Coordinates of C-alpha atoms in Angstrom, one line a residue:
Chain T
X34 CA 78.8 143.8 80.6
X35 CA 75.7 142.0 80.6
X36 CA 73.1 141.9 82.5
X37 CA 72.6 138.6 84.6
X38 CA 69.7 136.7 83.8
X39 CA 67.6 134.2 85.9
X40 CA 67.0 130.9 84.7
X41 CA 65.5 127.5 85.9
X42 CA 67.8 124.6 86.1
X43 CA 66.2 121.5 85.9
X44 CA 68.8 119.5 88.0
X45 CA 68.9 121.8 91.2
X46 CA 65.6 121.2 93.7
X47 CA 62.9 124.6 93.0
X48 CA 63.9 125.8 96.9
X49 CA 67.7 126.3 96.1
X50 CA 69.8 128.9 94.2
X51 CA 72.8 129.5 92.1
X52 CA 75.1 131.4 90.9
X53 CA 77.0 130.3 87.4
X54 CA 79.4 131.8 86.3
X55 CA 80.5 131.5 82.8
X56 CA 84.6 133.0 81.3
X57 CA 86.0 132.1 78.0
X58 CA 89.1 130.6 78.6
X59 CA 91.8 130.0 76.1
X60 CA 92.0 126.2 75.1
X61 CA 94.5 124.3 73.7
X62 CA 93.4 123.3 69.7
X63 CA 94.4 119.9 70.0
X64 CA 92.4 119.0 72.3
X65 CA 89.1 120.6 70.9
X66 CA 90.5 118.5 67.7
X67 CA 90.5 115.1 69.7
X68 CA 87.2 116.1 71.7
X69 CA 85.6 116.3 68.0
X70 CA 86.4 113.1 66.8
X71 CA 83.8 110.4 66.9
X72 CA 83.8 108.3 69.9
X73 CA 84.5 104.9 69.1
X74 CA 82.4 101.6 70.6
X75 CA 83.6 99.6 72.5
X76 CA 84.6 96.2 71.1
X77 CA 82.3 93.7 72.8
X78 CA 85.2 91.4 72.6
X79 CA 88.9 93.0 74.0
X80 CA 91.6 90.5 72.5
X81 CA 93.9 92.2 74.4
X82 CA 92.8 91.3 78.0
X83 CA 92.7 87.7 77.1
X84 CA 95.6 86.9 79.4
X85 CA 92.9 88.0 82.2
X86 CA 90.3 85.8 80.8
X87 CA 93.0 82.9 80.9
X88 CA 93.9 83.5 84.1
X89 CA 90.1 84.0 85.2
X90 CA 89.1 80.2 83.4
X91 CA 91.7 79.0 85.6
X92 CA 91.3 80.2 88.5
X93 CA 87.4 79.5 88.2
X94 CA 88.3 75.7 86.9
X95 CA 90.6 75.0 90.5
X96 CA 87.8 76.4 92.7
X97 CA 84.9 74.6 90.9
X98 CA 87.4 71.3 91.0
X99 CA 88.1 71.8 94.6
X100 CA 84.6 72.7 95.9
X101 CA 83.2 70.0 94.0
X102 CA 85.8 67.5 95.9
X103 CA 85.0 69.2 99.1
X104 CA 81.6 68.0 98.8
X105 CA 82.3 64.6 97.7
X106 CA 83.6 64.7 101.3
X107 CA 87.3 64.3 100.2
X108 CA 89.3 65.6 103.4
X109 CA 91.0 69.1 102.3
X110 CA 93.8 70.3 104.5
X111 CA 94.2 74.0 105.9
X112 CA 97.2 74.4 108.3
X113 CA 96.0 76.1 111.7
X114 CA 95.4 80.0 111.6
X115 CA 96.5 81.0 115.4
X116 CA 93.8 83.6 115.2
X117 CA 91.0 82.0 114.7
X118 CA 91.8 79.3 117.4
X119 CA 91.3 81.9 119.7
X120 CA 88.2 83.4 118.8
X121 CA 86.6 80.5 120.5
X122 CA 88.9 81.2 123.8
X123 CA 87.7 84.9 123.6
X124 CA 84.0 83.8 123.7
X125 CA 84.4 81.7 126.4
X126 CA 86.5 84.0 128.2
X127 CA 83.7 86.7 127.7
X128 CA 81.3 83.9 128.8
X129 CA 83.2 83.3 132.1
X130 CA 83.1 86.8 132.9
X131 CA 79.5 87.5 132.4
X132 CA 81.1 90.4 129.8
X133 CA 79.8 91.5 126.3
X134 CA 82.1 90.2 122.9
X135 CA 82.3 93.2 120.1
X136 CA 82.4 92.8 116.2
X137 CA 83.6 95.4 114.3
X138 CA 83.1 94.0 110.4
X139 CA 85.4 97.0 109.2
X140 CA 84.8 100.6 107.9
X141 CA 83.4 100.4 104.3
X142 CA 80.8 99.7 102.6
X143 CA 78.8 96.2 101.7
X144 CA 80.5 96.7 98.3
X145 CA 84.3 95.9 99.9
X146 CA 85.3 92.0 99.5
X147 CA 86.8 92.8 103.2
X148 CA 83.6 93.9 104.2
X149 CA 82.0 90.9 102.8
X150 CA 84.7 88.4 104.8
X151 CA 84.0 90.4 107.7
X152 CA 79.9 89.7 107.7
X153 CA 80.8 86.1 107.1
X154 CA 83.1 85.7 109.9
X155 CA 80.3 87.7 112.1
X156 CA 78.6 84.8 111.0
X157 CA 80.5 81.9 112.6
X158 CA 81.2 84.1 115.9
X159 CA 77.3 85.1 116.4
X160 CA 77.2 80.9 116.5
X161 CA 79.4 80.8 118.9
X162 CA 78.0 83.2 121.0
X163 CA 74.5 82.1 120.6
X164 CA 75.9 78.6 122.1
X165 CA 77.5 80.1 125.2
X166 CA 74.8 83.1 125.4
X167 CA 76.9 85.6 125.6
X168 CA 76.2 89.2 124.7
X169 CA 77.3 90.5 121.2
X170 CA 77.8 93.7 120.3
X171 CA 78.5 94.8 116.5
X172 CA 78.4 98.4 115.7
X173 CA 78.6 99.8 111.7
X174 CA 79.1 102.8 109.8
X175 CA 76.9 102.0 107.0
X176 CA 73.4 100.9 106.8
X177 CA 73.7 98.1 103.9
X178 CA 76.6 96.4 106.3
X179 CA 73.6 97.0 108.8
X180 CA 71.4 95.1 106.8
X181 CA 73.6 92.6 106.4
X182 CA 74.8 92.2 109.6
X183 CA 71.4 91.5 111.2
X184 CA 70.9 89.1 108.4
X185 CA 73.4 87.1 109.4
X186 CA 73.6 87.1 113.1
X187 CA 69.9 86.8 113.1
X188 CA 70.6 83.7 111.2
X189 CA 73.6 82.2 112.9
X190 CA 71.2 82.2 116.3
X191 CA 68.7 80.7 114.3
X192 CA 70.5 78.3 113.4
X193 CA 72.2 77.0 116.9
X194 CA 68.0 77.0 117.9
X195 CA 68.2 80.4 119.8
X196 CA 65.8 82.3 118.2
X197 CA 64.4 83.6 121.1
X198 CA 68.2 85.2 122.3
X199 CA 68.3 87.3 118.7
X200 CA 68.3 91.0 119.9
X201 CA 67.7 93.3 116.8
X202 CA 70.3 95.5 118.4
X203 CA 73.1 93.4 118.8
X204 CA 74.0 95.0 115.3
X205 CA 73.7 98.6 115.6
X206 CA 74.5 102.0 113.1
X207 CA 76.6 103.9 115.5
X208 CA 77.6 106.8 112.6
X209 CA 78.3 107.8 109.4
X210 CA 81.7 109.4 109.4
X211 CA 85.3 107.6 110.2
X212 CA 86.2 109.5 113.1
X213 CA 82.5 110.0 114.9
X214 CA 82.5 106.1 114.6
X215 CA 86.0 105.6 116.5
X216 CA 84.7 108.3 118.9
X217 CA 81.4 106.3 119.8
X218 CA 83.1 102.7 119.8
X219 CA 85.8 104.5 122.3
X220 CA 82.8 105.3 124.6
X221 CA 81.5 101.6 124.1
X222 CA 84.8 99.9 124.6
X223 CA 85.5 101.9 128.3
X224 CA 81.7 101.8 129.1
X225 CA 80.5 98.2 128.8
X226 CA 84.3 96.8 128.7
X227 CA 83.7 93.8 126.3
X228 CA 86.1 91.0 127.5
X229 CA 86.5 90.3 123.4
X230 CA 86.9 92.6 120.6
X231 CA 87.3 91.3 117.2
X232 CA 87.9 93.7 114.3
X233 CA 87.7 91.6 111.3
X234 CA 87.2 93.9 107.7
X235 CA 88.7 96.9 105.7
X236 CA 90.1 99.6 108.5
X237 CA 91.6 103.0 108.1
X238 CA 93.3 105.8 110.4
X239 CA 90.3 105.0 112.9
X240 CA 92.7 101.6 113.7
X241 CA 94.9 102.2 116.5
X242 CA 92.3 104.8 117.7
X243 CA 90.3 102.2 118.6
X244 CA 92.4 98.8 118.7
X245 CA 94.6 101.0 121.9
X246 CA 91.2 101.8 123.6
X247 CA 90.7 98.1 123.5
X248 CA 94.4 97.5 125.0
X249 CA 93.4 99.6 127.5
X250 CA 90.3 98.6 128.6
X251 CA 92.0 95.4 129.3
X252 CA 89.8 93.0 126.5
X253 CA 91.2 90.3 124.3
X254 CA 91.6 91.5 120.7
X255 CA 91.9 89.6 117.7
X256 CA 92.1 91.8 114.5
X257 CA 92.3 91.1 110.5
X258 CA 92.7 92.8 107.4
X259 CA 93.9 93.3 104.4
X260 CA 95.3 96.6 104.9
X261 CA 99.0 97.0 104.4
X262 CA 99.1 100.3 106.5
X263 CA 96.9 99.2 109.1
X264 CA 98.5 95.8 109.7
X265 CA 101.2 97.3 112.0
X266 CA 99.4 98.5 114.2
X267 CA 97.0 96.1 115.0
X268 CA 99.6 93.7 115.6
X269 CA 101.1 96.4 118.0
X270 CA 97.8 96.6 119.9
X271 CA 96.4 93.5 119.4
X272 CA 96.9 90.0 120.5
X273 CA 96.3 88.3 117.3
X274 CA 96.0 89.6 113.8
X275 CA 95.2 88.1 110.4
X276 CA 97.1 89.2 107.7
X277 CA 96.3 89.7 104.6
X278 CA 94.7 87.1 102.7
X279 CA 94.2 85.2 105.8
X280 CA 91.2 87.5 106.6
X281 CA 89.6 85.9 103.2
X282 CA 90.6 82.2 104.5
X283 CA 89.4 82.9 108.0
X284 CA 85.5 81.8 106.8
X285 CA 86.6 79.0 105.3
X286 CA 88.6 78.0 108.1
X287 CA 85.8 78.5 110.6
X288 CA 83.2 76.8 108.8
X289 CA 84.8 74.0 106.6
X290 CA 81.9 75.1 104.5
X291 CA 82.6 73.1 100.8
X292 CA 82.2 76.2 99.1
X293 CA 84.5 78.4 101.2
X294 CA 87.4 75.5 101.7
X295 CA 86.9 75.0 97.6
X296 CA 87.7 78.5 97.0
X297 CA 90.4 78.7 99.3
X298 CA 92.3 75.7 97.9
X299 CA 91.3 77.0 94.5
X300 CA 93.1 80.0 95.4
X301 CA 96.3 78.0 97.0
X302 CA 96.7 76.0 93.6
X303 CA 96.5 79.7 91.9
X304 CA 99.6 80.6 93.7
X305 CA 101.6 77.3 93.2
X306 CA 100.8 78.4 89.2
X307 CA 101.9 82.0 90.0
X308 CA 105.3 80.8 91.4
X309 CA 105.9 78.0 88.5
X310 CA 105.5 80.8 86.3
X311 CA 107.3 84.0 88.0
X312 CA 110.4 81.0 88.3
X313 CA 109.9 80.0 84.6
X314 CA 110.1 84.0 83.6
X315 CA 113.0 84.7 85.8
X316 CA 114.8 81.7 84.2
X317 CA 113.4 83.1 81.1
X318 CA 115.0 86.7 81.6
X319 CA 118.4 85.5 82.6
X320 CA 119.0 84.2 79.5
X321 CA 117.8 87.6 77.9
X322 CA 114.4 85.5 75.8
X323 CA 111.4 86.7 78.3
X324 CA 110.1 89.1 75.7
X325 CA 108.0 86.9 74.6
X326 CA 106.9 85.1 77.8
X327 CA 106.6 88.7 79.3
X328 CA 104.3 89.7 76.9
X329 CA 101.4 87.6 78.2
X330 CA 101.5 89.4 81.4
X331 CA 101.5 93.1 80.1
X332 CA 98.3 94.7 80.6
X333 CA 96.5 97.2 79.5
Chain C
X135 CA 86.9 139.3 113.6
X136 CA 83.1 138.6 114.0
X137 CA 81.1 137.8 117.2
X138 CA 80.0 134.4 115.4
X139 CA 83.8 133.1 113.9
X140 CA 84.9 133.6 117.4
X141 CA 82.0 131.8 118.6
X142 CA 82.7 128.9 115.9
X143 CA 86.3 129.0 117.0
X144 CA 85.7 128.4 120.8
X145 CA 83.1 125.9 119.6
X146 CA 85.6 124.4 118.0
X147 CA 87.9 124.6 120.6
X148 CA 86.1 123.0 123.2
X149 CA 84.7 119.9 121.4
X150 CA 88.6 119.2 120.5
X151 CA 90.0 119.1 124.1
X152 CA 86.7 117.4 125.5
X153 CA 87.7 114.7 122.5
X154 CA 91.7 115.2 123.9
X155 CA 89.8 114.4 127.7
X156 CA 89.5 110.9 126.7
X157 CA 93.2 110.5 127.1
X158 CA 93.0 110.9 130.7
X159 CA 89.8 108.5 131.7
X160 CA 86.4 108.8 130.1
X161 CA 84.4 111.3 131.3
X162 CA 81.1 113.2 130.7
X163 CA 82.8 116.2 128.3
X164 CA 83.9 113.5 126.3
X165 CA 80.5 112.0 126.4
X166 CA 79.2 115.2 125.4
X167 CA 81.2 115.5 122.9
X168 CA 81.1 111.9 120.6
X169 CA 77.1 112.5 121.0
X170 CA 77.4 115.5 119.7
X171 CA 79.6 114.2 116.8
X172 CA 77.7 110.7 116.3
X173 CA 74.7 112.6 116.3
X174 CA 75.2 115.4 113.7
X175 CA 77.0 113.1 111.1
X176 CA 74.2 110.6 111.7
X177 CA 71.4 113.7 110.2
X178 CA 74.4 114.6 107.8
X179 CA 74.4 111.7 106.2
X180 CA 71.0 111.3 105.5
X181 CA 71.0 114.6 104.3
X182 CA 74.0 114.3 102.1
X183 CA 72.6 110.0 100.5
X184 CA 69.3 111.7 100.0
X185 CA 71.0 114.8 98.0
X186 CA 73.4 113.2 96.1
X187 CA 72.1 109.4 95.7
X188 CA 68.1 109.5 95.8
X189 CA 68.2 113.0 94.4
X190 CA 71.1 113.7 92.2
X191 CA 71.6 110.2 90.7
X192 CA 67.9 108.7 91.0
X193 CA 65.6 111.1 90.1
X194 CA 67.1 113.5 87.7
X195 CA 68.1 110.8 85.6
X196 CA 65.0 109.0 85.9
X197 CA 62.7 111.9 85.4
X198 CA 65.6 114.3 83.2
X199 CA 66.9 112.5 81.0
X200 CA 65.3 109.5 80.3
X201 CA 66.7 107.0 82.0
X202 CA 64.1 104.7 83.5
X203 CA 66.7 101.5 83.7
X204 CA 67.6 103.4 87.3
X205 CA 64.1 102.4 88.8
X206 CA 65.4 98.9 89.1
X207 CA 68.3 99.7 91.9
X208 CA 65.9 102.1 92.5
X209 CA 63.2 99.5 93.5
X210 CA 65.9 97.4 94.8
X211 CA 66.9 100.2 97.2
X212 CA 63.2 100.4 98.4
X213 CA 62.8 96.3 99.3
X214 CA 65.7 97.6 102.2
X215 CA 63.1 99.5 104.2
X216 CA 61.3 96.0 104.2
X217 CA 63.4 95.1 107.1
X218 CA 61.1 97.3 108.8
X219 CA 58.0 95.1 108.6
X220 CA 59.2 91.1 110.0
X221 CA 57.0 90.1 107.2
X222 CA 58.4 91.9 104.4
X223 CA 62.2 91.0 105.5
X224 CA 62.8 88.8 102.6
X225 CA 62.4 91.8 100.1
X226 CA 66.0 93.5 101.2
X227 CA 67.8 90.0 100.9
X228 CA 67.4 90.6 97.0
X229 CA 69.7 94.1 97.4
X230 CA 72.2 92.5 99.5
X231 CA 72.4 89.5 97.5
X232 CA 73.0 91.7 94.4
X233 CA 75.6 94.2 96.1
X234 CA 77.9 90.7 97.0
X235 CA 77.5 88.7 94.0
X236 CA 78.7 91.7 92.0
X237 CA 81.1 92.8 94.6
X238 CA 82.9 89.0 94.3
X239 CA 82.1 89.0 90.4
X240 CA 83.8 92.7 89.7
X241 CA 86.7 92.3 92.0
X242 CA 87.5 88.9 91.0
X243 CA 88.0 90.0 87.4
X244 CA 89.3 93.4 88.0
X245 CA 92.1 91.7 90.6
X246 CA 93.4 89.1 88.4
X247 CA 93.6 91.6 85.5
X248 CA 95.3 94.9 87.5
X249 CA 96.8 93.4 90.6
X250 CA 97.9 89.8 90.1
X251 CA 99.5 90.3 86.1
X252 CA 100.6 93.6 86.8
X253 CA 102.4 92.2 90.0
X254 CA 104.0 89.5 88.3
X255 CA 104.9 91.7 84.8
X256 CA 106.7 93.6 87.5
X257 CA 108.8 90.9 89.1
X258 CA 109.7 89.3 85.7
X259 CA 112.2 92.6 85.1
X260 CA 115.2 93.9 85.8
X261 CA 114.4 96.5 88.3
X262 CA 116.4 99.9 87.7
X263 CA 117.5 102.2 90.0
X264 CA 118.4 105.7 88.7
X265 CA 118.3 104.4 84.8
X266 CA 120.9 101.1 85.4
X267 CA 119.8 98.0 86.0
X268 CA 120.3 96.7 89.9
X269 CA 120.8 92.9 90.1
X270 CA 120.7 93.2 94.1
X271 CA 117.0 94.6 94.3
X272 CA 115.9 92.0 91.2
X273 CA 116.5 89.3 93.5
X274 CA 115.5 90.8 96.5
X275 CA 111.8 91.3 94.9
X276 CA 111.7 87.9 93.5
X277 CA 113.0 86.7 96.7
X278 CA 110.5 88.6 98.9
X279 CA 107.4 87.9 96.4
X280 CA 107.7 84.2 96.2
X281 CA 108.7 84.2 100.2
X282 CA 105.7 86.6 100.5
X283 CA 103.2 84.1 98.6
X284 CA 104.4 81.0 100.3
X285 CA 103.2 82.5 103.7
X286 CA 99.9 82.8 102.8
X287 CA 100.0 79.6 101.2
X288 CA 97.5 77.5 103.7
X289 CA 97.1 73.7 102.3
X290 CA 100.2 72.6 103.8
X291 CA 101.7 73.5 107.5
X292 CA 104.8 75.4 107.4
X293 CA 107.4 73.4 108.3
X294 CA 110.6 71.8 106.3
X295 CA 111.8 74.3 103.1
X296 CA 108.1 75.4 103.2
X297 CA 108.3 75.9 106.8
X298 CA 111.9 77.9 106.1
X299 CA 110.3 80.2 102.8
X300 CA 107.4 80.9 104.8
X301 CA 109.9 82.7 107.6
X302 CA 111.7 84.3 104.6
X303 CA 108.0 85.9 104.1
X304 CA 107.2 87.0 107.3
X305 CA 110.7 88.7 107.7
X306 CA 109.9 90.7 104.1
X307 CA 106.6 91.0 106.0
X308 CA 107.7 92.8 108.9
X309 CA 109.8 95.1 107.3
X310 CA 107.2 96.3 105.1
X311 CA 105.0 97.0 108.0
X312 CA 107.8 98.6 109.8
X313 CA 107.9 101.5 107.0
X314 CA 104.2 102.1 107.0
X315 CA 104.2 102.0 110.6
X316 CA 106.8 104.9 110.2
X317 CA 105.4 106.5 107.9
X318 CA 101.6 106.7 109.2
X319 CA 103.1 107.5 112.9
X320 CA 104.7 111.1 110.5
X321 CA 101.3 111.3 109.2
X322 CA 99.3 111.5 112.9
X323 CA 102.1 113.5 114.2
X324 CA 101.5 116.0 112.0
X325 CA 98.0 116.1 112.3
X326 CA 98.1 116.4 116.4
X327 CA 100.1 119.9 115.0
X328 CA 97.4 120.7 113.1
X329 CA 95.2 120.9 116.3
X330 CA 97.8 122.3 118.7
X331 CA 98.5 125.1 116.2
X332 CA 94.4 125.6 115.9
X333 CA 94.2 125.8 119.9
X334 CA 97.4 128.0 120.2
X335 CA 97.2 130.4 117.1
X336 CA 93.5 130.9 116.3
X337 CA 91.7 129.8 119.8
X338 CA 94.6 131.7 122.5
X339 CA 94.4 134.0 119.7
X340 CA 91.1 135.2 120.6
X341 CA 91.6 136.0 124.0
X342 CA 94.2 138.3 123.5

C-alpha cells in the first residue's frame, strides 16, 4: 500500500486539513465514451423555445399597452381584493390601541418574486403607518431583504413627510435559519402583542408556527402567498389571506401605481389568451387534429 | 457512552422541552432558549456566507483560476456595507436594483417557458389513468384550470357566469388545499415523533 503523502490544495484556507481519499471504481464504458466527446456550444439562437419567445413578446406587448394607457390616465378596473381593504382597518385598529403593526415580507431571499411583492407591499403599509404613527415592526431572515426593507420603509415615511418618525430598527435581522426565525417572532408576537400582523411573501413549515401564535395573541392577521402548501393554513389561522397570484396584484391594488396596474391588466389579458387557446386545443383534441396545435406548446 | 454525548444529549434535551414550554405561556426557559438559538445561527451564518460565498466562490475563482469577471458582484456586494455610512447609502441601491431586475427578468422568462406551456401542454391531453385514457378526469382538469384561472382573473368583479366560474375555482381551490393541508399535518406529526422518540429512547435512556 502506499504511503500517504501531504500536499497543499490550493482551494482549502492554509489553517485547515484534509483527508482524500482516492478508490478506482469500476465505470460503466459508455459513459466514459459520452464524457469524451466534444462538448458542443450552445446555439446563441434555440429555435426550439420560440413558442416561449412568442408567448414572452406577447405578454411584454399587453403590459407595455396597458401601462402605457394607465398613464394616459385611462381609468383601469380591478375588482376589490377583501384583504387588502383591511390592511387599512388593521392600522387603525393598531393605532386605536396604542399597539405595534408587524410585517413579515416572507422567508427567502431578495432573489424570490414573492419576496420582491412582499417589500413592495411593505411599501404601501409603512405609508400608512407613517400617516397614523403607529409602530412597525418587520423582522427578516436575510440581510439583502434587510437592505431592502429599510430602503423602502425609510422611503414610504419619507414620502408621507415623516422623516423624522423613520426608526432604523423598525426593520430588523432577527436570524438566519427557518425555525430560529419562528422561534424569535413567537417571543415578539406574545411579548409586544402587535394588534396587526401581516405576513405577505414566500413562507414554509415556519407558517402555522407562527400565524397560531398570532391567533393566539389575539392580533388581526392578514396573510398572502403564493404557496400552495402553506395556503391552508393561513386561511385556518388567519383572518384574511391572499391567494396566489393575488399576492402579485396586491401592489398594484394598493398603489394604482401605472406601472403595477399595467402589469396586472397585462397579466389579466394573458389569461383571457390562455383560456381562448386551452378551449381552442380542447376543441381541437376532440376531433382527434391537436397534434399539430399541441406541438407549439411542447417544451423542451 | 461518553461523558460529552450524554452531555450533548441532555443539552439537547433541555433546549427541546424549554422550546415545547411555549405551548403552555411564554416563559423565561423559552426565552433562554430562542436566544440561544437566534443567537448561534446568527454567528453560523456568517460563518458559513463567508466560507462558502466570499471564500469558496469569490476568491478562489478570482485569485485560482482566473476569473476576474467575479470582482464585479464582488464590488457590488461591498457598495451593501455602504448602508453603514448615511452618506454612502446610495452605493447598496445599485445591488438591490440588480438582484430584482434580474429576479423579474429570469423568472418572467423561465415561467412562461416551464410553468405556463407546460401547464397548458398538460391540459390539452387525454389524461390516463393506469395506461387508458379517463374522459372523467380530462374534464375535470380542464374544468378546474379554466375555473382555477378565472378566479384570479381581477379586471372584472365576479358576478354573472364570471361570478358563477369564479365559485367553480374556489371550490377546485379548496379541495386542493384540503389535501396539502392533510398531507403537511402527516408531515408534522411525524416530526413531533421524531422528538418524543429522542426524549424517550436516547434522553430517559440515559438515566437508566
Amino acid at each position: 500500500m502506499a504511503t500517504p503523502r501531504a500536499k497543499r490544495d490550493p482551494i482549502l484556507p492554509a489553517w485547515r486539513t484534509a483527508l482524500y481519499a482516492l478508490a478506482l471504481m469500476a465505470v460503466d464504458a459508455g459513459v466514459v465514451a459520452a464524457q469524451d466527446q466534444p462538448a458542443t456550444a450552445e446555439p446563441l439562437f434555440r429555435v426550439d423555445r420560440i413558442n416561449a419567445l412568442i408567448a414572452i413578446l406577447v405578454f411584454g406587448t399587453a403590459v407595455t399597452l396597458y401601462t402605457r394607457w394607465a398613464k394616459q390616465g385611462k381609468p383601469l378596473y380591478i375588482r376589490k381584493l377583501a384583504g387588502l381593504d383591511a390592511i387599512e382597518e388593521a392600522v387603525g385598529r393598531a393605532t386605536e390601541m396604542g399597539k405595534p403593526v408587524l410585517f413579515i415580507p416572507g422567508l427567502q431571499e431578495l432573489d424570490e418574486i414573492e419576496t420582491i411583492a412582499g417589500v413592495s407591499i411593505l411599501g404601501r403599509v409603512a405609508r400608512i403607518t407613517a400617516q397614523y404613527e403607529t409602530p412597525l415592526i418587520v423582522p427578516v431572515r436575510y440581510p439583502l431583504v434587510l437592505a431592502a426593507g429599510q430602503e423602502v420603509v425609510e422611503q414610504a415615511y419619507r414620502e408621507m413627510g415623516r422623516s423624522d418618525a423613520y426608526n432604523k430598527d423598525t426593520v430588523r435581522y432577527v436570524a438566519g435559519d427557518q425555525m430560529a426565525f419562528a422561534a424569535t417572532v413567537n417571543g415578539m408576537l406574545m411579548r409586544e402583542k402587535p394588534a396587526a400582523n401581516i405576513y405577505m411573501g414566500a413562507f414554509f413549515a415556519e407558517s402555522l408556527v407562527i400565524a397560531e401564535t398570532g391567533n393566539a395573541a389575539g392580533s388581526i392577521q392578514i396573510a398572502g402567498t403564493a404557496r400552495p402548501e402553506q395556503l391552508p393554513f393561513f386561511i385556518a389561522a388567519c383572518d384574511y389571506t391572499l391567494m396566489g397570484e393575488e399576492l402579485y396584484a396586491a401592489s398594484a391594488y394598493l398603489s394604482h401605481e401605472p406601472m403595477l396596474l399595467g402589469g396586472l391588466k397585462g397579466q389579466d389579458l394573458f389569461k383571457i389568451l390562455l383560456v381562448l387557446v386551452i378551449i381552442v386545443g380542447i376543441v381541437l383534441m376532440m376531433f382527434g387534429a391537436a397534434d399539430t396545435f399541441l406541438s407549439w406548446f411542447t417544451i423542451t | 457512552m461518553s461523558g460529552w454525548e450524554v452531555f450533548q444529549i441532555w443539552l439537547g434535551a433541555f433546549l427541546t422541552v424549554a422550546i415545547f414550554s411555549f405551548m403552555y405561556k411564554d416563559n423565561p426557559l423559552y426565552k433562554a432558549a430562542e436566544h440561544i438559538f437566534a443567537g448561534i445561527t446568527a454567528g453560523y451564518y456568517v460563518a458559513l456566507y463567508l466560507d462558502t460565498v466570499v471564500y469558496q466562490q469569490l476568491w478562489v475563482p478570482v485569485t485560482h483560476n482566473g476569473r476576474v469577471w467575479l470582482i464585479i458582484p464582488g464590488i457590488l456586494g461591498i457598495f451593501m456595507f455602504g448602508r453603514l455610512w448615511p452618506k454612502l447609502t446610495w452605493l447598496a441601491r445599485f445591488g438591490l436594483a440588480f438582484i430584482m431586475g434580474t429576479t423579474a427578468g429570469v423568472f418572467l422568462a423561465s415561467e412562461l417557458h416551464g410553468n405556463v406551456l407546460g401547464q397548458m401542454s398538460g391540459t390539452m391531453q387525454i389524461q390516463q389513468v393506469a395506461g387508458q385514457p379517463n374522459y372523467v378526469l380530462t374534464a375535470l382538469v380542464v374544468i378546474g384550470l379554466l375555473a382555477t384561472l378565472i378566479y384570479f382573473y381581477f379586471s372584472k368583479p365576479h358576478t354573472g357566469v364570471l361570478g358563477v366560474t369564479a365559485s367553480v375555482g374556489i371550490w377546485f381551490i379548496m379541495v386542493s388545499f384540503g389535501a396539502h393541508f392533510g398531507y403537511t399535518v402527516m408531515g408534522r406529526v411525524s416530526l413531533l415523533i421524531g422528538r418524543v422518540y429522542f426524549l424517550y429512547n436516547d434522553w430517559i435512556g440515559t438515566m437508566r
